[in-house]
Amino acid sequence: MLNTTRCWGAVARVFHWVLGAAIIGMIAYGWWMNDFPARADRFFYRSIHADIGYLVLLFTALRLIWKVFNPTPALPAGAPVWKRAFARLNQWSLYVLTFVVVMLGWAHSGAHKPDYADFFGLFRVPQFTVENRQNAGDFEHWHIYAAYVLLALIALHVLGALYHRFIKKDGVLERMVDGRVQ
């Protein structure tokens, strides 16, 4: 259940895979959503995107809280300092960019008319920006650009995992897949 200094625990692994799938799914959904012709139900698709974005924000915050109270497994002992630093930089950049992308989307929601504050019809999510057409467009553009940067960081993360699995064969990927320590 808990992390050790050698392996990721079940809770961290669930957070990792659920957030990974959700973020990649949201980027794909956002790309699809913005590249189909304007229709009457476009607001519906954007509302779903916003609702899932609020969940991504919540689960990312919970993941970071969990991370604070659990040790981070050490990288392989033989890894050079620059590789360790690059891995940590990429991991933290993924968290930061996830927050940036979601917050820009949330800012777009408040500036857009109508807003995307109705959370699956259950309650309204408070908005921290006010209606402004120009700002809505700017927030949306920055949201999209930041999502592409996030996608690039995800690609680096996946390439690093594949490098450890198929070239280094050091068990780094297995620690996140099934918790095994090699």
PDB file of C-alpha atoms in Angstrom:
ATOM      1  CA  MET A   1       0.000   0.000   0.000  1.00  0.00           C
ATOM      2  CA  LEU A   2       2.737   2.492   1.018  1.00  0.00           C
ATOM      3  CA  ASN A   3       5.880   3.451  -0.870  1.00  0.00           C
ATOM      4  CA  THR A   4       9.250   2.179   0.264  1.00  0.00           C
ATOM      5  CA  THR A   5      12.686   3.533  -0.536  1.00  0.00           C
ATOM      6  CA  ARG A   6      12.906   0.852  -3.257  1.00  0.00           C
ATOM      7  CA  CYS A   7       9.388   0.585  -4.675  1.00  0.00           C
ATOM      8  CA  TRP A   8       6.166   2.488  -5.357  1.00  0.00           C
ATOM      9  CA  GLY A   9       3.207   1.435  -3.227  1.00  0.00           C
ATOM     10  CA  ALA A  10      -0.234   0.524  -4.542  1.00  0.00           C
ATOM     11  CA  VAL A  11      -1.765   3.943  -3.829  1.00  0.00           C
ATOM     12  CA  ALA A  12       0.999   5.818  -5.682  1.00  0.00           C
ATOM     13  CA  ARG A  13       0.765   3.373  -8.598  1.00  0.00           C
ATOM     14  CA  VAL A  14      -3.020   3.865  -8.874  1.00  0.00           C
ATOM     15  CA  PHE A  15      -2.598   7.657  -8.789  1.00  0.00           C
ATOM     16  CA  HIS A  16       0.123   7.439 -11.446  1.00  0.00           C
ATOM     17  CA  TRP A  17      -1.807   5.281 -13.914  1.00  0.00           C
ATOM     18  CA  VAL A  18      -5.220   6.878 -13.410  1.00  0.00           C
ATOM     19  CA  LEU A  19      -3.811  10.395 -13.764  1.00  0.00           C
ATOM     20  CA  GLY A  20      -1.645   9.357 -16.706  1.00  0.00           C
ATOM     21  CA  ALA A  21      -4.622   7.887 -18.557  1.00  0.00           C
ATOM     22  CA  ALA A  22      -6.850  10.830 -17.634  1.00  0.00           C
ATOM     23  CA  ILE A  23      -4.324  13.453 -18.760  1.00  0.00           C
ATOM     24  CA  ILE A  24      -3.526  11.730 -22.049  1.00  0.00           C
ATOM     25  CA  GLY A  25      -7.254  11.146 -22.576  1.00  0.00           C
ATOM     26  CA  MET A  26      -8.005  14.800 -21.853  1.00  0.00           C
ATOM     27  CA  ILE A  27      -5.375  15.996 -24.331  1.00  0.00           C
ATOM     28  CA  ALA A  28      -6.769  13.667 -27.000  1.00  0.00           C
ATOM     29  CA  TYR A  29     -10.355  14.641 -26.164  1.00  0.00           C
ATOM     30  CA  GLY A  30      -9.456  18.342 -26.238  1.00  0.00           C
ATOM     31  CA  TRP A  31      -7.785  17.960 -29.615  1.00  0.00           C
ATOM     32  CA  TRP A  32     -10.811  16.082 -30.981  1.00  0.00           C
ATOM     33  CA  MET A  33     -13.245  18.517 -29.378  1.00  0.00           C
ATOM     34  CA  ASN A  34     -11.567  21.578 -30.911  1.00  0.00           C
ATOM     35  CA  ASP A  35     -11.162  20.083 -34.366  1.00  0.00           C
ATOM     36  CA  PHE A  36     -14.760  19.211 -35.170  1.00  0.00           C
ATOM     37  CA  PRO A  37     -17.138  21.744 -36.723  1.00  0.00           C
ATOM     38  CA  ALA A  38     -19.092  24.014 -34.412  1.00  0.00           C
ATOM     39  CA  ARG A  39     -22.412  22.417 -33.531  1.00  0.00           C
ATOM     40  CA  ALA A  40     -25.204  22.996 -31.082  1.00  0.00           C
ATOM     41  CA  ASP A  41     -23.822  20.358 -28.682  1.00  0.00           C
ATOM     42  CA  ARG A  42     -20.265  21.758 -28.586  1.00  0.00           C
ATOM     43  CA  PHE A  43     -20.919  23.281 -25.155  1.00  0.00           C
ATOM     44  CA  PHE A  44     -21.788  19.799 -23.846  1.00  0.00           C
ATOM     45  CA  TYR A  45     -18.416  18.378 -24.931  1.00  0.00           C
ATOM     46  CA  ARG A  46     -16.525  21.322 -23.477  1.00  0.00           C
ATOM     47  CA  SER A  47     -18.447  20.985 -20.204  1.00  0.00           C
ATOM     48  CA  ILE A  48     -17.447  17.324 -19.917  1.00  0.00           C
ATOM     49  CA  HIS A  49     -13.832  18.312 -20.645  1.00  0.00           C
ATOM     50  CA  ALA A  50     -13.977  20.937 -17.882  1.00  0.00           C
ATOM     51  CA  ASP A  51     -15.584  18.530 -15.388  1.00  0.00           C
ATOM     52  CA  ILE A  52     -12.876  15.930 -15.938  1.00  0.00           C
ATOM     53  CA  GLY A  53     -10.279  18.716 -15.713  1.00  0.00           C
ATOM     54  CA  TYR A  54     -11.540  19.617 -12.225  1.00  0.00           C
ATOM     55  CA  LEU A  55     -11.129  15.948 -11.259  1.00  0.00           C
ATOM     56  CA  VAL A  56      -7.592  15.898 -12.673  1.00  0.00           C
ATOM     57  CA  LEU A  57      -6.776  18.938 -10.528  1.00  0.00           C
ATOM     58  CA  LEU A  58      -8.207  17.267  -7.419  1.00  0.00           C
ATOM     59  CA  PHE A  59      -6.406  13.956  -7.997  1.00  0.00           C
ATOM     60  CA  THR A  60      -3.119  15.691  -8.813  1.00  0.00           C
ATOM     61  CA  ALA A  61      -3.349  17.597  -5.523  1.00  0.00           C
ATOM     62  CA  LEU A  62      -4.137  14.355  -3.668  1.00  0.00           C
ATOM     63  CA  ARG A  63      -1.223  12.643  -5.435  1.00  0.00           C
ATOM     64  CA  LEU A  64       1.155  15.367  -4.273  1.00  0.00           C
ATOM     65  CA  ILE A  65      -0.162  15.183  -0.711  1.00  0.00           C
ATOM     66  CA  TRP A  66       0.380  11.416  -0.808  1.00  0.00           C
ATOM     67  CA  LYS A  67       3.897  11.996  -2.162  1.00  0.00           C
ATOM     68  CA  VAL A  68       4.767  14.301   0.747  1.00  0.00           C
ATOM     69  CA  PHE A  69       3.961  11.601   3.290  1.00  0.00           C
ATOM     70  CA  ASN A  70       5.590   8.676   1.479  1.00  0.00           C
ATOM     71  CA  PRO A  71       9.211   8.145   0.500  1.00  0.00           C
ATOM     72  CA  THR A  72      10.127   8.422  -3.157  1.00  0.00           C
ATOM     73  CA  PRO A  73      11.892   5.257  -4.304  1.00  0.00           C
ATOM     74  CA  ALA A  74      15.528   5.877  -5.142  1.00  0.00           C
ATOM     75  CA  LEU A  75      16.707   5.770  -8.723  1.00  0.00           C
ATOM     76  CA  PRO A  76      19.191   3.013  -9.624  1.00  0.00           C
ATOM     77  CA  ALA A  77      22.493   3.454  -7.811  1.00  0.00           C
ATOM     78  CA  GLY A  78      24.578   3.472 -10.988  1.00  0.00           C
ATOM     79  CA  ALA A  79      22.715   6.344 -12.641  1.00  0.00           C
ATOM     80  CA  PRO A  80      24.827   9.460 -13.243  1.00  0.00           C
ATOM     81  CA  VAL A  81      23.902  12.601 -11.339  1.00  0.00           C
ATOM     82  CA  TRP A  82      22.712  14.367 -14.502  1.00  0.00           C
ATOM     83  CA  LYS A  83      20.288  11.518 -15.307  1.00  0.00           C
ATOM     84  CA  ARG A  84      18.889  11.582 -11.773  1.00  0.00           C
ATOM     85  CA  ALA A  85      18.486  15.360 -11.952  1.00  0.00           C
ATOM     86  CA  PHE A  86      16.826  15.147 -15.378  1.00  0.00           C
ATOM     87  CA  ALA A  87      14.409  12.452 -14.126  1.00  0.00           C
ATOM     88  CA  ARG A  88      13.429  14.527 -11.073  1.00  0.00           C
ATOM     89  CA  LEU A  89      13.096  17.683 -13.187  1.00  0.00           C
ATOM     90  CA  ASN A  90      10.812  15.850 -15.617  1.00  0.00           C
ATOM     91  CA  GLN A  91       8.677  14.420 -12.797  1.00  0.00           C
ATOM     92  CA  TRP A  92       8.206  17.776 -11.094  1.00  0.00           C
ATOM     93  CA  SER A  93       7.646  19.505 -14.428  1.00  0.00           C
ATOM     94  CA  LEU A  94       4.816  17.037 -15.115  1.00  0.00           C
ATOM     95  CA  TYR A  95       3.126  18.058 -11.850  1.00  0.00           C
ATOM     96  CA  VAL A  96       3.669  21.781 -12.415  1.00  0.00           C
ATOM     97  CA  LEU A  97       2.467  21.698 -16.030  1.00  0.00           C
ATOM     98  CA  THR A  98      -0.566  19.622 -15.084  1.00  0.00           C
ATOM     99  CA  PHE A  99      -1.546  22.356 -12.614  1.00  0.00           C
ATOM    100  CA  VAL A 100      -0.826  25.092 -15.166  1.00  0.00           C
ATOM    101  CA  VAL A 101      -2.922  23.409 -17.871  1.00  0.00           C
ATOM    102  CA  VAL A 102      -5.852  22.821 -15.522  1.00  0.00           C
ATOM    103  CA  MET A 103      -5.708  26.295 -13.997  1.00  0.00           C
ATOM    104  CA  LEU A 104      -5.659  27.895 -17.461  1.00  0.00           C
ATOM    105  CA  GLY A 105      -8.676  25.776 -18.392  1.00  0.00           C
ATOM    106  CA  TRP A 106     -10.427  26.831 -15.196  1.00  0.00           C
ATOM    107  CA  ALA A 107      -9.571  30.485 -15.905  1.00  0.00           C
ATOM    108  CA  HIS A 108     -11.024  30.039 -19.402  1.00  0.00           C
ATOM    109  CA  SER A 109     -14.206  28.625 -17.882  1.00  0.00           C
ATOM    110  CA  GLY A 110     -14.821  31.702 -15.736  1.00  0.00           C
ATOM    111  CA  ALA A 111     -14.028  34.130 -18.557  1.00  0.00           C
ATOM    112  CA  HIS A 112     -16.172  32.266 -21.104  1.00  0.00           C
ATOM    113  CA  LYS A 113     -19.898  32.922 -21.454  1.00  0.00           C
ATOM    114  CA  PRO A 114     -21.562  30.686 -20.531  1.00  0.00           C
ATOM    115  CA  ASP A 115     -19.025  29.265 -18.076  1.00  0.00           C
ATOM    116  CA  TYR A 116     -18.258  25.570 -17.566  1.00  0.00           C
ATOM    117  CA  ALA A 117     -18.878  25.623 -13.819  1.00  0.00           C
ATOM    118  CA  ASP A 118     -21.716  23.097 -13.626  1.00  0.00           C
ATOM    119  CA  PHE A 119     -19.931  19.981 -12.331  1.00  0.00           C
ATOM    120  CA  PHE A 120     -21.779  17.022 -13.925  1.00  0.00           C
ATOM    121  CA  GLY A 121     -25.047  18.704 -12.918  1.00  0.00           C
ATOM    122  CA  LEU A 122     -24.287  18.191  -9.206  1.00  0.00           C
ATOM    123  CA  PHE A 123     -23.046  21.636  -8.144  1.00  0.00           C
ATOM    124  CA  ARG A 124     -21.339  24.747  -9.474  1.00  0.00           C
ATOM    125  CA  VAL A 125     -17.574  25.013  -9.270  1.00  0.00           C
ATOM    126  CA  PRO A 126     -16.563  28.478  -8.068  1.00  0.00           C
ATOM    127  CA  GLN A 127     -14.879  30.513 -10.806  1.00  0.00           C
ATOM    128  CA  PHE A 128     -11.940  32.828 -10.121  1.00  0.00           C
ATOM    129  CA  THR A 129     -12.094  34.855 -13.346  1.00  0.00           C
ATOM    130  CA  VAL A 130     -14.847  37.108 -14.612  1.00  0.00           C
ATOM    131  CA  GLU A 131     -16.574  37.059 -17.970  1.00  0.00           C
ATOM    132  CA  ASN A 132     -14.365  38.613 -20.616  1.00  0.00           C
ATOM    133  CA  ARG A 133     -14.332  37.452 -24.214  1.00  0.00           C
ATOM    134  CA  GLN A 134     -10.730  38.522 -24.919  1.00  0.00           C
ATOM    135  CA  ASN A 135      -9.420  36.879 -21.749  1.00  0.00           C
ATOM    136  CA  ALA A 136     -11.401  33.710 -22.490  1.00  0.00           C
ATOM    137  CA  GLY A 137      -9.680  33.424 -25.864  1.00  0.00           C
ATOM    138  CA  ASP A 138      -6.254  34.117 -24.382  1.00  0.00           C
ATOM    139  CA  PHE A 139      -6.745  31.581 -21.570  1.00  0.00           C
ATOM    140  CA  GLU A 140      -7.926  28.992 -24.083  1.00  0.00           C
ATOM    141  CA  HIS A 141      -4.897  29.504 -26.322  1.00  0.00           C
ATOM    142  CA  TRP A 142      -2.449  29.272 -23.413  1.00  0.00           C
ATOM    143  CA  HIS A 143      -4.331  26.216 -22.110  1.00  0.00           C
ATOM    144  CA  ILE A 144      -3.822  24.497 -25.478  1.00  0.00           C
ATOM    145  CA  TYR A 145      -0.142  25.513 -25.790  1.00  0.00           C
ATOM    146  CA  ALA A 146       0.604  24.342 -22.245  1.00  0.00           C
ATOM    147  CA  ALA A 147      -1.171  21.042 -22.976  1.00  0.00           C
ATOM    148  CA  TYR A 148       1.195  20.467 -25.910  1.00  0.00           C
ATOM    149  CA  VAL A 149       4.203  21.131 -23.674  1.00  0.00           C
ATOM    150  CA  LEU A 150       2.717  18.719 -21.127  1.00  0.00           C
ATOM    151  CA  LEU A 151       2.326  16.130 -23.883  1.00  0.00           C
ATOM    152  CA  ALA A 152       6.015  16.547 -24.787  1.00  0.00           C
ATOM    153  CA  LEU A 153       6.990  15.997 -21.136  1.00  0.00           C
ATOM    154  CA  ILE A 154       4.795  12.888 -21.039  1.00  0.00           C
ATOM    155  CA  ALA A 155       6.577  11.596 -24.150  1.00  0.00           C
ATOM    156  CA  LEU A 156       9.960  12.124 -22.442  1.00  0.00           C
ATOM    157  CA  HIS A 157       8.648  10.344 -19.343  1.00  0.00           C
ATOM    158  CA  VAL A 158       7.440   7.366 -21.400  1.00  0.00           C
ATOM    159  CA  LEU A 159      10.706   7.231 -23.362  1.00  0.00           C
ATOM    160  CA  GLY A 160      12.626   7.235 -20.085  1.00  0.00           C
ATOM    161  CA  ALA A 161      10.511   4.367 -18.755  1.00  0.00           C
ATOM    162  CA  LEU A 162      11.031   2.382 -21.969  1.00  0.00           C
ATOM    163  CA  TYR A 163      14.773   3.091 -21.811  1.00  0.00           C
ATOM    164  CA  HIS A 164      14.886   1.640 -18.299  1.00  0.00           C
ATOM    165  CA  ARG A 165      12.799  -1.356 -19.332  1.00  0.00           C
ATOM    166  CA  PHE A 166      14.436  -2.386 -22.598  1.00  0.00           C
ATOM    167  CA  ILE A 167      17.953  -0.936 -22.515  1.00  0.00           C
ATOM    168  CA  LYS A 168      18.967  -0.645 -18.864  1.00  0.00           C
ATOM    169  CA  LYS A 169      16.730  -3.542 -17.693  1.00  0.00           C
ATOM    170  CA  ASP A 170      17.020  -2.179 -14.146  1.00  0.00           C
ATOM    171  CA  GLY A 171      13.431  -2.678 -12.943  1.00  0.00           C
ATOM    172  CA  VAL A 172      12.494   1.004 -12.770  1.00  0.00           C
ATOM    173  CA  LEU A 173       9.363   0.506 -14.899  1.00  0.00           C
ATOM    174  CA  GLU A 174       8.355  -2.664 -13.056  1.00  0.00           C
ATOM    175  CA  ARG A 175       8.317  -0.747  -9.754  1.00  0.00           C
ATOM    176  CA  MET A 176       5.519   1.424 -11.148  1.00  0.00           C
ATOM    177  CA  VAL A 177       3.688  -1.358 -13.002  1.00  0.00           C
ATOM    178  CA  ASP A 178       3.380  -4.056 -10.359  1.00  0.00           C
ATOM    179  CA  GLY A 179       5.501  -2.982  -7.411  1.00  0.00           C
ATOM    180  CA  ARG A 180       8.208  -5.586  -7.999  1.00  0.00           C
ATOM    181  CA  VAL A 181      11.750  -4.783  -6.968  1.00  0.00           C
ATOM    182  CA  GLN A 182      14.470  -6.390  -9.043  1.00  0.00           C
TER     183      GLN A 182
END
